[in-house]
Amino acid sequence: MLVATMGINNRIAESKSFAEHVIEAMSKFTNKDWGNLCDEDKEANDQAVISKDRVLASYGEGDDKIWIIKDAGKGAPVTILFPDEY
């Protein structure tokens, strides 16, 4: 299941380029490209995928910076949000 916060949803509705940014970020996320994280956090995400723990990725900068979080557990949602919505 994919979930987006109201802030993300509103911004997608307002901006085609932002919508494309979110689509690109989701593509990277599904291919285990964790975006703008340090190597240590990327490695932790790689391990979390194996152990089915929580994964957090970060894409973009400034007002376009988004996080994508996959919570632990089978069937847990993937959430797209702005960092200040956490």
PDB file of N, CA, C and O in Angstrom:
ATOM      1  N   MET A   1       0.836  -1.165   0.000  1.00  0.00           N
ATOM      2  CA  MET A   1       0.000   0.000   0.000  1.00  0.00           C
ATOM      3  C   MET A   1       0.893   1.245   0.000  1.00  0.00           C
ATOM      4  O   MET A   1       1.889   1.307   0.696  1.00  0.00           O
ATOM      5  N   LEU A   2       0.521   2.210  -0.808  1.00  0.00           N
ATOM      6  CA  LEU A   2       1.248   3.480  -0.916  1.00  0.00           C
ATOM      7  C   LEU A   2       0.389   4.583  -0.319  1.00  0.00           C
ATOM      8  O   LEU A   2      -0.793   4.707  -0.653  1.00  0.00           O
ATOM      9  N   VAL A   3       0.996   5.383   0.559  1.00  0.00           N
ATOM     10  CA  VAL A   3       0.304   6.478   1.229  1.00  0.00           C
ATOM     11  C   VAL A   3       1.111   7.749   1.027  1.00  0.00           C
ATOM     12  O   VAL A   3       2.339   7.736   1.118  1.00  0.00           O
ATOM     13  N   ALA A   4       0.420   8.850   0.739  1.00  0.00           N
ATOM     14  CA  ALA A   4       1.064  10.162   0.657  1.00  0.00           C
ATOM     15  C   ALA A   4       0.369  11.091   1.633  1.00  0.00           C
ATOM     16  O   ALA A   4      -0.859  11.033   1.790  1.00  0.00           O
ATOM     17  N   THR A   5       1.137  11.942   2.279  1.00  0.00           N
ATOM     18  CA  THR A   5       0.541  12.908   3.195  1.00  0.00           C
ATOM     19  C   THR A   5      -0.253  13.947   2.411  1.00  0.00           C
ATOM     20  O   THR A   5      -0.100  14.088   1.192  1.00  0.00           O
ATOM     21  N   MET A   6      -1.058  14.699   3.108  1.00  0.00           N
ATOM     22  CA  MET A   6      -1.849  15.754   2.478  1.00  0.00           C
ATOM     23  C   MET A   6      -0.932  16.778   1.811  1.00  0.00           C
ATOM     24  O   MET A   6      -1.214  17.256   0.716  1.00  0.00           O
ATOM     25  N   GLY A   7       0.188  17.099   2.460  1.00  0.00           N
ATOM     26  CA  GLY A   7       1.128  18.052   1.883  1.00  0.00           C
ATOM     27  C   GLY A   7       1.684  17.577   0.552  1.00  0.00           C
ATOM     28  O   GLY A   7       1.770  18.347  -0.413  1.00  0.00           O
ATOM     29  N   ILE A   8       2.069  16.319   0.485  1.00  0.00           N
ATOM     30  CA  ILE A   8       2.577  15.737  -0.763  1.00  0.00           C
ATOM     31  C   ILE A   8       1.474  15.721  -1.808  1.00  0.00           C
ATOM     32  O   ILE A   8       1.675  16.130  -2.960  1.00  0.00           O
ATOM     33  N   ASN A   9       0.300  15.272  -1.421  1.00  0.00           N
ATOM     34  CA  ASN A   9      -0.823  15.193  -2.348  1.00  0.00           C
ATOM     35  C   ASN A   9      -1.158  16.569  -2.936  1.00  0.00           C
ATOM     36  O   ASN A   9      -1.351  16.698  -4.152  1.00  0.00           O
ATOM     37  N   ASN A  10      -1.210  17.572  -2.093  1.00  0.00           N
ATOM     38  CA  ASN A  10      -1.519  18.929  -2.569  1.00  0.00           C
ATOM     39  C   ASN A  10      -0.454  19.441  -3.519  1.00  0.00           C
ATOM     40  O   ASN A  10      -0.760  20.052  -4.547  1.00  0.00           O
ATOM     41  N   ARG A  11       0.796  19.199  -3.188  1.00  0.00           N
ATOM     42  CA  ARG A  11       1.898  19.674  -4.034  1.00  0.00           C
ATOM     43  C   ARG A  11       1.899  18.969  -5.387  1.00  0.00           C
ATOM     44  O   ARG A  11       2.157  19.592  -6.418  1.00  0.00           O
ATOM     45  N   ILE A  12       1.595  17.674  -5.406  1.00  0.00           N
ATOM     46  CA  ILE A  12       1.496  16.938  -6.662  1.00  0.00           C
ATOM     47  C   ILE A  12       0.396  17.543  -7.539  1.00  0.00           C
ATOM     48  O   ILE A  12       0.568  17.702  -8.749  1.00  0.00           O
ATOM     49  N   ALA A  13      -0.725  17.888  -6.912  1.00  0.00           N
ATOM     50  CA  ALA A  13      -1.847  18.473  -7.660  1.00  0.00           C
ATOM     51  C   ALA A  13      -1.490  19.836  -8.244  1.00  0.00           C
ATOM     52  O   ALA A  13      -2.003  20.218  -9.291  1.00  0.00           O
ATOM     53  N   GLU A  14      -0.578  20.554  -7.574  1.00  0.00           N
ATOM     54  CA  GLU A  14      -0.198  21.899  -8.004  1.00  0.00           C
ATOM     55  C   GLU A  14       0.937  21.932  -9.018  1.00  0.00           C
ATOM     56  O   GLU A  14       1.073  22.906  -9.759  1.00  0.00           O
ATOM     57  N   SER A  15       1.786  20.907  -9.035  1.00  0.00           N
ATOM     58  CA  SER A  15       3.026  20.991  -9.801  1.00  0.00           C
ATOM     59  C   SER A  15       3.341  19.689 -10.530  1.00  0.00           C
ATOM     60  O   SER A  15       3.644  18.670  -9.892  1.00  0.00           O
ATOM     61  N   LYS A  16       3.309  19.750 -11.841  1.00  0.00           N
ATOM     62  CA  LYS A  16       3.655  18.579 -12.653  1.00  0.00           C
ATOM     63  C   LYS A  16       5.111  18.172 -12.426  1.00  0.00           C
ATOM     64  O   LYS A  16       5.419  16.989 -12.325  1.00  0.00           O
ATOM     65  N   SER A  17       6.006  19.145 -12.307  1.00  0.00           N
ATOM     66  CA  SER A  17       7.421  18.804 -12.107  1.00  0.00           C
ATOM     67  C   SER A  17       7.639  18.132 -10.747  1.00  0.00           C
ATOM     68  O   SER A  17       8.457  17.221 -10.627  1.00  0.00           O
ATOM     69  N   PHE A  18       6.891  18.554  -9.734  1.00  0.00           N
ATOM     70  CA  PHE A  18       7.003  17.895  -8.434  1.00  0.00           C
ATOM     71  C   PHE A  18       6.446  16.476  -8.521  1.00  0.00           C
ATOM     72  O   PHE A  18       7.024  15.541  -7.950  1.00  0.00           O
ATOM     73  N   ALA A  19       5.337  16.301  -9.236  1.00  0.00           N
ATOM     74  CA  ALA A  19       4.772  14.962  -9.419  1.00  0.00           C
ATOM     75  C   ALA A  19       5.796  14.044 -10.082  1.00  0.00           C
ATOM     76  O   ALA A  19       5.962  12.888  -9.681  1.00  0.00           O
ATOM     77  N   GLU A  20       6.500  14.563 -11.081  1.00  0.00           N
ATOM     78  CA  GLU A  20       7.540  13.780 -11.753  1.00  0.00           C
ATOM     79  C   GLU A  20       8.686  13.448 -10.799  1.00  0.00           C
ATOM     80  O   GLU A  20       9.246  12.354 -10.843  1.00  0.00           O
ATOM     81  N   HIS A  21       9.029  14.391  -9.921  1.00  0.00           N
ATOM     82  CA  HIS A  21      10.063  14.168  -8.902  1.00  0.00           C
ATOM     83  C   HIS A  21       9.658  13.006  -7.988  1.00  0.00           C
ATOM     84  O   HIS A  21      10.468  12.134  -7.685  1.00  0.00           O
ATOM     85  N   VAL A  22       8.403  12.979  -7.562  1.00  0.00           N
ATOM     86  CA  VAL A  22       7.914  11.912  -6.683  1.00  0.00           C
ATOM     87  C   VAL A  22       7.946  10.571  -7.415  1.00  0.00           C
ATOM     88  O   VAL A  22       8.378   9.553  -6.848  1.00  0.00           O
ATOM     89  N   ILE A  23       7.537  10.549  -8.663  1.00  0.00           N
ATOM     90  CA  ILE A  23       7.567   9.310  -9.451  1.00  0.00           C
ATOM     91  C   ILE A  23       9.001   8.799  -9.592  1.00  0.00           C
ATOM     92  O   ILE A  23       9.270   7.603  -9.419  1.00  0.00           O
ATOM     93  N   GLU A  24       9.925   9.709  -9.885  1.00  0.00           N
ATOM     94  CA  GLU A  24      11.332   9.318 -10.008  1.00  0.00           C
ATOM     95  C   GLU A  24      11.863   8.796  -8.678  1.00  0.00           C
ATOM     96  O   GLU A  24      12.586   7.786  -8.635  1.00  0.00           O
ATOM     97  N   ALA A  25      11.510   9.454  -7.584  1.00  0.00           N
ATOM     98  CA  ALA A  25      11.961   9.011  -6.262  1.00  0.00           C
ATOM     99  C   ALA A  25      11.408   7.625  -5.938  1.00  0.00           C
ATOM    100  O   ALA A  25      12.131   6.765  -5.420  1.00  0.00           O
ATOM    101  N   MET A  26      10.147   7.371  -6.262  1.00  0.00           N
ATOM    102  CA  MET A  26       9.567   6.048  -6.012  1.00  0.00           C
ATOM    103  C   MET A  26      10.267   4.981  -6.841  1.00  0.00           C
ATOM    104  O   MET A  26      10.501   3.870  -6.360  1.00  0.00           O
ATOM    105  N   SER A  27      10.623   5.312  -8.072  1.00  0.00           N
ATOM    106  CA  SER A  27      11.356   4.374  -8.914  1.00  0.00           C
ATOM    107  C   SER A  27      12.710   4.039  -8.285  1.00  0.00           C
ATOM    108  O   SER A  27      13.102   2.867  -8.222  1.00  0.00           O
ATOM    109  N   LYS A  28      13.400   5.058  -7.818  1.00  0.00           N
ATOM    110  CA  LYS A  28      14.688   4.830  -7.150  1.00  0.00           C
ATOM    111  C   LYS A  28      14.498   3.977  -5.903  1.00  0.00           C
ATOM    112  O   LYS A  28      15.270   3.044  -5.643  1.00  0.00           O
ATOM    113  N   PHE A  29      13.483   4.301  -5.117  1.00  0.00           N
ATOM    114  CA  PHE A  29      13.224   3.579  -3.872  1.00  0.00           C
ATOM    115  C   PHE A  29      12.982   2.095  -4.148  1.00  0.00           C
ATOM    116  O   PHE A  29      13.538   1.243  -3.459  1.00  0.00           O
ATOM    117  N   THR A  30      12.168   1.793  -5.142  1.00  0.00           N
ATOM    118  CA  THR A  30      11.875   0.387  -5.442  1.00  0.00           C
ATOM    119  C   THR A  30      13.103  -0.345  -5.982  1.00  0.00           C
ATOM    120  O   THR A  30      13.165  -1.573  -5.900  1.00  0.00           O
ATOM    121  N   ASN A  31      14.084   0.409  -6.487  1.00  0.00           N
ATOM    122  CA  ASN A  31      15.328  -0.191  -6.966  1.00  0.00           C
ATOM    123  C   ASN A  31      16.456  -0.094  -5.944  1.00  0.00           C
ATOM    124  O   ASN A  31      17.625  -0.255  -6.278  1.00  0.00           O
ATOM    125  N   LYS A  32      16.088   0.192  -4.700  1.00  0.00           N
ATOM    126  CA  LYS A  32      17.019   0.248  -3.568  1.00  0.00           C
ATOM    127  C   LYS A  32      18.106   1.318  -3.731  1.00  0.00           C
ATOM    128  O   LYS A  32      19.228   1.160  -3.274  1.00  0.00           O
ATOM    129  N   ASP A  33      17.741   2.408  -4.396  1.00  0.00           N
ATOM    130  CA  ASP A  33      18.581   3.613  -4.440  1.00  0.00           C
ATOM    131  C   ASP A  33      17.993   4.523  -3.374  1.00  0.00           C
ATOM    132  O   ASP A  33      16.901   5.062  -3.541  1.00  0.00           O
ATOM    133  N   TRP A  34      18.710   4.676  -2.277  1.00  0.00           N
ATOM    134  CA  TRP A  34      18.170   5.351  -1.092  1.00  0.00           C
ATOM    135  C   TRP A  34      18.326   6.866  -1.127  1.00  0.00           C
ATOM    136  O   TRP A  34      18.035   7.537  -0.158  1.00  0.00           O
ATOM    137  N   GLY A  35      18.797   7.409  -2.229  1.00  0.00           N
ATOM    138  CA  GLY A  35      18.827   8.863  -2.377  1.00  0.00           C
ATOM    139  C   GLY A  35      19.939   9.546  -1.600  1.00  0.00           C
ATOM    140  O   GLY A  35      21.068   9.057  -1.562  1.00  0.00           O
ATOM    141  N   ASN A  36      19.592  10.653  -0.963  1.00  0.00           N
ATOM    142  CA  ASN A  36      20.560  11.543  -0.308  1.00  0.00           C
ATOM    143  C   ASN A  36      20.839  11.130   1.132  1.00  0.00           C
ATOM    144  O   ASN A  36      20.554  11.868   2.072  1.00  0.00           O
ATOM    145  N   LEU A  37      21.391   9.949   1.308  1.00  0.00           N
ATOM    146  CA  LEU A  37      21.769   9.461   2.634  1.00  0.00           C
ATOM    147  C   LEU A  37      23.264   9.195   2.671  1.00  0.00           C
ATOM    148  O   LEU A  37      23.882   8.949   1.634  1.00  0.00           O
ATOM    149  N   CYS A  38      23.818   9.208   3.861  1.00  0.00           N
ATOM    150  CA  CYS A  38      25.229   8.849   4.001  1.00  0.00           C
ATOM    151  C   CYS A  38      25.371   7.343   3.750  1.00  0.00           C
ATOM    152  O   CYS A  38      24.392   6.582   3.810  1.00  0.00           O
ATOM    153  N   ASP A  39      26.583   6.917   3.466  1.00  0.00           N
ATOM    154  CA  ASP A  39      26.832   5.502   3.155  1.00  0.00           C
ATOM    155  C   ASP A  39      26.395   4.586   4.295  1.00  0.00           C
ATOM    156  O   ASP A  39      25.872   3.494   4.057  1.00  0.00           O
ATOM    157  N   GLU A  40      26.590   5.022   5.530  1.00  0.00           N
ATOM    158  CA  GLU A  40      26.209   4.230   6.696  1.00  0.00           C
ATOM    159  C   GLU A  40      24.693   3.972   6.714  1.00  0.00           C
ATOM    160  O   GLU A  40      24.240   2.856   6.970  1.00  0.00           O
ATOM    161  N   ASP A  41      23.905   5.013   6.433  1.00  0.00           N
ATOM    162  CA  ASP A  41      22.448   4.869   6.414  1.00  0.00           C
ATOM    163  C   ASP A  41      21.985   4.031   5.226  1.00  0.00           C
ATOM    164  O   ASP A  41      21.033   3.263   5.340  1.00  0.00           O
ATOM    165  N   LYS A  42      22.672   4.154   4.100  1.00  0.00           N
ATOM    166  CA  LYS A  42      22.330   3.324   2.938  1.00  0.00           C
ATOM    167  C   LYS A  42      22.567   1.856   3.253  1.00  0.00           C
ATOM    168  O   LYS A  42      21.752   0.992   2.919  1.00  0.00           O
ATOM    169  N   GLU A  43      23.672   1.566   3.904  1.00  0.00           N
ATOM    170  CA  GLU A  43      23.972   0.191   4.291  1.00  0.00           C
ATOM    171  C   GLU A  43      22.950  -0.331   5.298  1.00  0.00           C
ATOM    172  O   GLU A  43      22.501  -1.482   5.214  1.00  0.00           O
ATOM    173  N   ALA A  44      22.551   0.517   6.240  1.00  0.00           N
ATOM    174  CA  ALA A  44      21.524   0.124   7.212  1.00  0.00           C
ATOM    175  C   ALA A  44      20.209  -0.201   6.497  1.00  0.00           C
ATOM    176  O   ALA A  44      19.521  -1.160   6.861  1.00  0.00           O
ATOM    177  N   ASN A  45      19.852   0.590   5.484  1.00  0.00           N
ATOM    178  CA  ASN A  45      18.645   0.306   4.707  1.00  0.00           C
ATOM    179  C   ASN A  45      18.759  -1.028   3.981  1.00  0.00           C
ATOM    180  O   ASN A  45      17.801  -1.798   3.938  1.00  0.00           O
ATOM    181  N   ASP A  46      19.934  -1.307   3.401  1.00  0.00           N
ATOM    182  CA  ASP A  46      20.131  -2.583   2.712  1.00  0.00           C
ATOM    183  C   ASP A  46      19.898  -3.745   3.678  1.00  0.00           C
ATOM    184  O   ASP A  46      19.262  -4.738   3.316  1.00  0.00           O
ATOM    185  N   GLN A  47      20.398  -3.616   4.889  1.00  0.00           N
ATOM    186  CA  GLN A  47      20.194  -4.659   5.902  1.00  0.00           C
ATOM    187  C   GLN A  47      18.735  -4.721   6.335  1.00  0.00           C
ATOM    188  O   GLN A  47      18.194  -5.799   6.577  1.00  0.00           O
ATOM    189  N   ALA A  48      18.090  -3.569   6.445  1.00  0.00           N
ATOM    190  CA  ALA A  48      16.683  -3.514   6.857  1.00  0.00           C
ATOM    191  C   ALA A  48      15.779  -4.201   5.846  1.00  0.00           C
ATOM    192  O   ALA A  48      14.780  -4.820   6.227  1.00  0.00           O
ATOM    193  N   VAL A  49      16.118  -4.110   4.575  1.00  0.00           N
ATOM    194  CA  VAL A  49      15.328  -4.792   3.545  1.00  0.00           C
ATOM    195  C   VAL A  49      15.375  -6.302   3.787  1.00  0.00           C
ATOM    196  O   VAL A  49      14.345  -6.977   3.732  1.00  0.00           O
ATOM    197  N   ILE A  50      16.546  -6.810   4.097  1.00  0.00           N
ATOM    198  CA  ILE A  50      16.724  -8.250   4.334  1.00  0.00           C
ATOM    199  C   ILE A  50      15.960  -8.696   5.584  1.00  0.00           C
ATOM    200  O   ILE A  50      15.274  -9.713   5.575  1.00  0.00           O
ATOM    201  N   SER A  51      16.062  -7.896   6.644  1.00  0.00           N
ATOM    202  CA  SER A  51      15.430  -8.268   7.914  1.00  0.00           C
ATOM    203  C   SER A  51      13.991  -7.767   8.041  1.00  0.00           C
ATOM    204  O   SER A  51      13.352  -7.967   9.066  1.00  0.00           O
ATOM    205  N   LYS A  52      13.501  -7.103   6.993  1.00  0.00           N
ATOM    206  CA  LYS A  52      12.143  -6.559   6.963  1.00  0.00           C
ATOM    207  C   LYS A  52      11.903  -5.529   8.061  1.00  0.00           C
ATOM    208  O   LYS A  52      10.830  -5.473   8.668  1.00  0.00           O
ATOM    209  N   ASP A  53      12.917  -4.707   8.311  1.00  0.00           N
ATOM    210  CA  ASP A  53      12.800  -3.598   9.248  1.00  0.00           C
ATOM    211  C   ASP A  53      12.427  -2.329   8.494  1.00  0.00           C
ATOM    212  O   ASP A  53      12.284  -2.328   7.277  1.00  0.00           O
ATOM    213  N   ARG A  54      12.349  -1.253   9.206  1.00  0.00           N
ATOM    214  CA  ARG A  54      11.967   0.035   8.641  1.00  0.00           C
ATOM    215  C   ARG A  54      13.069   0.600   7.743  1.00  0.00           C
ATOM    216  O   ARG A  54      14.248   0.539   8.074  1.00  0.00           O
ATOM    217  N   VAL A  55      12.658   1.164   6.612  1.00  0.00           N
ATOM    218  CA  VAL A  55      13.579   1.781   5.658  1.00  0.00           C
ATOM    219  C   VAL A  55      13.151   3.229   5.448  1.00  0.00           C
ATOM    220  O   VAL A  55      11.961   3.501   5.273  1.00  0.00           O
ATOM    221  N   LEU A  56      14.121   4.139   5.472  1.00  0.00           N
ATOM    222  CA  LEU A  56      13.850   5.548   5.195  1.00  0.00           C
ATOM    223  C   LEU A  56      14.811   6.024   4.127  1.00  0.00           C
ATOM    224  O   LEU A  56      16.019   5.793   4.222  1.00  0.00           O
ATOM    225  N   ALA A  57      14.273   6.677   3.099  1.00  0.00           N
ATOM    226  CA  ALA A  57      15.102   7.241   2.029  1.00  0.00           C
ATOM    227  C   ALA A  57      14.764   8.722   1.884  1.00  0.00           C
ATOM    228  O   ALA A  57      13.681   9.164   2.267  1.00  0.00           O
ATOM    229  N   SER A  58      15.692   9.473   1.319  1.00  0.00           N
ATOM    230  CA  SER A  58      15.527  10.917   1.172  1.00  0.00           C
ATOM    231  C   SER A  58      15.912  11.327  -0.243  1.00  0.00           C
ATOM    232  O   SER A  58      16.966  10.926  -0.742  1.00  0.00           O
ATOM    233  N   TYR A  59      15.061  12.164  -0.859  1.00  0.00           N
ATOM    234  CA  TYR A  59      15.290  12.594  -2.236  1.00  0.00           C
ATOM    235  C   TYR A  59      15.023  14.082  -2.369  1.00  0.00           C
ATOM    236  O   TYR A  59      14.078  14.599  -1.779  1.00  0.00           O
ATOM    237  N   GLY A  60      15.822  14.748  -3.177  1.00  0.00           N
ATOM    238  CA  GLY A  60      15.613  16.165  -3.461  1.00  0.00           C
ATOM    239  C   GLY A  60      16.244  17.075  -2.415  1.00  0.00           C
ATOM    240  O   GLY A  60      16.873  16.614  -1.460  1.00  0.00           O
ATOM    241  N   GLU A  61      16.049  18.373  -2.641  1.00  0.00           N
ATOM    242  CA  GLU A  61      16.611  19.389  -1.750  1.00  0.00           C
ATOM    243  C   GLU A  61      15.600  20.496  -1.525  1.00  0.00           C
ATOM    244  O   GLU A  61      14.662  20.669  -2.317  1.00  0.00           O
ATOM    245  N   GLY A  62      15.812  21.266  -0.487  1.00  0.00           N
ATOM    246  CA  GLY A  62      14.976  22.437  -0.230  1.00  0.00           C
ATOM    247  C   GLY A  62      13.506  22.084  -0.145  1.00  0.00           C
ATOM    248  O   GLY A  62      13.122  21.108   0.503  1.00  0.00           O
ATOM    249  N   ASP A  63      12.673  22.874  -0.829  1.00  0.00           N
ATOM    250  CA  ASP A  63      11.228  22.654  -0.808  1.00  0.00           C
ATOM    251  C   ASP A  63      10.805  21.366  -1.506  1.00  0.00           C
ATOM    252  O   ASP A  63       9.675  20.918  -1.340  1.00  0.00           O
ATOM    253  N   ASP A  64      11.705  20.777  -2.300  1.00  0.00           N
ATOM    254  CA  ASP A  64      11.398  19.533  -3.005  1.00  0.00           C
ATOM    255  C   ASP A  64      11.892  18.294  -2.263  1.00  0.00           C
ATOM    256  O   ASP A  64      11.767  17.174  -2.771  1.00  0.00           O
ATOM    257  N   LYS A  65      12.461  18.465  -1.074  1.00  0.00           N
ATOM    258  CA  LYS A  65      12.971  17.323  -0.327  1.00  0.00           C
ATOM    259  C   LYS A  65      11.809  16.494   0.204  1.00  0.00           C
ATOM    260  O   LYS A  65      10.902  17.008   0.856  1.00  0.00           O
ATOM    261  N   ILE A  66      11.852  15.202  -0.119  1.00  0.00           N
ATOM    262  CA  ILE A  66      10.836  14.274   0.369  1.00  0.00           C
ATOM    263  C   ILE A  66      11.501  13.073   1.021  1.00  0.00           C
ATOM    264  O   ILE A  66      12.648  12.744   0.734  1.00  0.00           O
ATOM    265  N   TRP A  67      10.775  12.456   1.897  1.00  0.00           N
ATOM    266  CA  TRP A  67      11.177  11.195   2.498  1.00  0.00           C
ATOM    267  C   TRP A  67      10.201  10.124   2.030  1.00  0.00           C
ATOM    268  O   TRP A  67       9.005  10.387   1.853  1.00  0.00           O
ATOM    269  N   ILE A  68      10.730   8.935   1.859  1.00  0.00           N
ATOM    270  CA  ILE A  68       9.895   7.764   1.620  1.00  0.00           C
ATOM    271  C   ILE A  68      10.256   6.757   2.707  1.00  0.00           C
ATOM    272  O   ILE A  68      11.421   6.429   2.905  1.00  0.00           O
ATOM    273  N   ILE A  69       9.229   6.321   3.423  1.00  0.00           N
ATOM    274  CA  ILE A  69       9.423   5.404   4.542  1.00  0.00           C
ATOM    275  C   ILE A  69       8.617   4.135   4.300  1.00  0.00           C
ATOM    276  O   ILE A  69       7.431   4.191   3.986  1.00  0.00           O
ATOM    277  N   LYS A  70       9.291   3.003   4.456  1.00  0.00           N
ATOM    278  CA  LYS A  70       8.620   1.695   4.439  1.00  0.00           C
ATOM    279  C   LYS A  70       8.728   1.160   5.848  1.00  0.00           C
ATOM    280  O   LYS A  70       9.817   0.895   6.354  1.00  0.00           O
ATOM    281  N   ASP A  71       7.579   1.062   6.523  1.00  0.00           N
ATOM    282  CA  ASP A  71       7.584   0.562   7.889  1.00  0.00           C
ATOM    283  C   ASP A  71       7.869  -0.927   7.927  1.00  0.00           C
ATOM    284  O   ASP A  71       7.732  -1.624   6.921  1.00  0.00           O
ATOM    285  N   ALA A  72       8.261  -1.406   9.091  1.00  0.00           N
ATOM    286  CA  ALA A  72       8.592  -2.816   9.273  1.00  0.00           C
ATOM    287  C   ALA A  72       7.340  -3.677   9.162  1.00  0.00           C
ATOM    288  O   ALA A  72       6.237  -3.230   9.470  1.00  0.00           O
ATOM    289  N   GLY A  73       7.541  -4.883   8.720  1.00  0.00           N
ATOM    290  CA  GLY A  73       6.455  -5.851   8.701  1.00  0.00           C
ATOM    291  C   GLY A  73       5.862  -6.065   7.324  1.00  0.00           C
ATOM    292  O   GLY A  73       5.824  -5.164   6.493  1.00  0.00           O
ATOM    293  N   LYS A  74       5.410  -7.253   7.111  1.00  0.00           N
ATOM    294  CA  LYS A  74       4.799  -7.623   5.840  1.00  0.00           C
ATOM    295  C   LYS A  74       3.508  -6.828   5.649  1.00  0.00           C
ATOM    296  O   LYS A  74       2.678  -6.739   6.546  1.00  0.00           O
ATOM    297  N   GLY A  75       3.347  -6.254   4.485  1.00  0.00           N
ATOM    298  CA  GLY A  75       2.140  -5.504   4.179  1.00  0.00           C
ATOM    299  C   GLY A  75       2.105  -4.096   4.742  1.00  0.00           C
ATOM    300  O   GLY A  75       1.099  -3.408   4.609  1.00  0.00           O
ATOM    301  N   ALA A  76       3.197  -3.675   5.385  1.00  0.00           N
ATOM    302  CA  ALA A  76       3.239  -2.317   5.936  1.00  0.00           C
ATOM    303  C   ALA A  76       3.241  -1.303   4.798  1.00  0.00           C
ATOM    304  O   ALA A  76       3.781  -1.568   3.724  1.00  0.00           O
ATOM    305  N   PRO A  77       2.646  -0.138   5.015  1.00  0.00           N
ATOM    306  CA  PRO A  77       2.573   0.849   3.939  1.00  0.00           C
ATOM    307  C   PRO A  77       3.913   1.508   3.645  1.00  0.00           C
ATOM    308  O   PRO A  77       4.807   1.529   4.483  1.00  0.00           O
ATOM    309  N   VAL A  78       4.003   2.045   2.450  1.00  0.00           N
ATOM    310  CA  VAL A  78       5.099   2.933   2.062  1.00  0.00           C
ATOM    311  C   VAL A  78       4.500   4.336   2.105  1.00  0.00           C
ATOM    312  O   VAL A  78       3.453   4.584   1.499  1.00  0.00           O
ATOM    313  N   THR A  79       5.147   5.242   2.836  1.00  0.00           N
ATOM    314  CA  THR A  79       4.623   6.590   3.014  1.00  0.00           C
ATOM    315  C   THR A  79       5.566   7.608   2.385  1.00  0.00           C
ATOM    316  O   THR A  79       6.768   7.558   2.611  1.00  0.00           O
ATOM    317  N   ILE A  80       4.997   8.526   1.616  1.00  0.00           N
ATOM    318  CA  ILE A  80       5.747   9.638   1.035  1.00  0.00           C
ATOM    319  C   ILE A  80       5.350  10.887   1.812  1.00  0.00           C
ATOM    320  O   ILE A  80       4.154  11.173   1.968  1.00  0.00           O
ATOM    321  N   LEU A  81       6.352  11.623   2.310  1.00  0.00           N
ATOM    322  CA  LEU A  81       6.075  12.801   3.115  1.00  0.00           C
ATOM    323  C   LEU A  81       7.191  13.818   3.022  1.00  0.00           C
ATOM    324  O   LEU A  81       8.299  13.491   2.594  1.00  0.00           O
ATOM    325  N   PHE A  82       6.879  15.041   3.420  1.00  0.00           N
ATOM    326  CA  PHE A  82       7.919  16.049   3.591  1.00  0.00           C
ATOM    327  C   PHE A  82       8.540  15.826   4.966  1.00  0.00           C
ATOM    328  O   PHE A  82       7.840  15.401   5.917  1.00  0.00           O
ATOM    329  N   PRO A  83       9.847  16.104   5.130  1.00  0.00           N
ATOM    330  CA  PRO A  83      10.483  15.895   6.436  1.00  0.00           C
ATOM    331  C   PRO A  83       9.764  16.589   7.596  1.00  0.00           C
ATOM    332  O   PRO A  83       9.682  16.034   8.692  1.00  0.00           O
ATOM    333  N   ASP A  84       9.208  17.776   7.351  1.00  0.00           N
ATOM    334  CA  ASP A  84       8.542  18.479   8.451  1.00  0.00           C
ATOM    335  C   ASP A  84       7.167  17.903   8.791  1.00  0.00           C
ATOM    336  O   ASP A  84       6.528  18.328   9.745  1.00  0.00           O
ATOM    337  N   GLU A  85       6.722  16.893   8.049  1.00  0.00           N
ATOM    338  CA  GLU A  85       5.470  16.214   8.348  1.00  0.00           C
ATOM    339  C   GLU A  85       5.693  14.952   9.187  1.00  0.00           C
ATOM    340  O   GLU A  85       4.739  14.278   9.551  1.00  0.00           O
ATOM    341  N   TYR A  86       6.928  14.658   9.498  1.00  0.00           N
ATOM    342  CA  TYR A  86       7.242  13.446  10.256  1.00  0.00           C
ATOM    343  C   TYR A  86       6.785  13.561  11.678  1.00  0.00           C
ATOM    344  O   TYR A  86       6.858  14.516  12.347  1.00  0.00           O
TER     345      TYR A  86
END
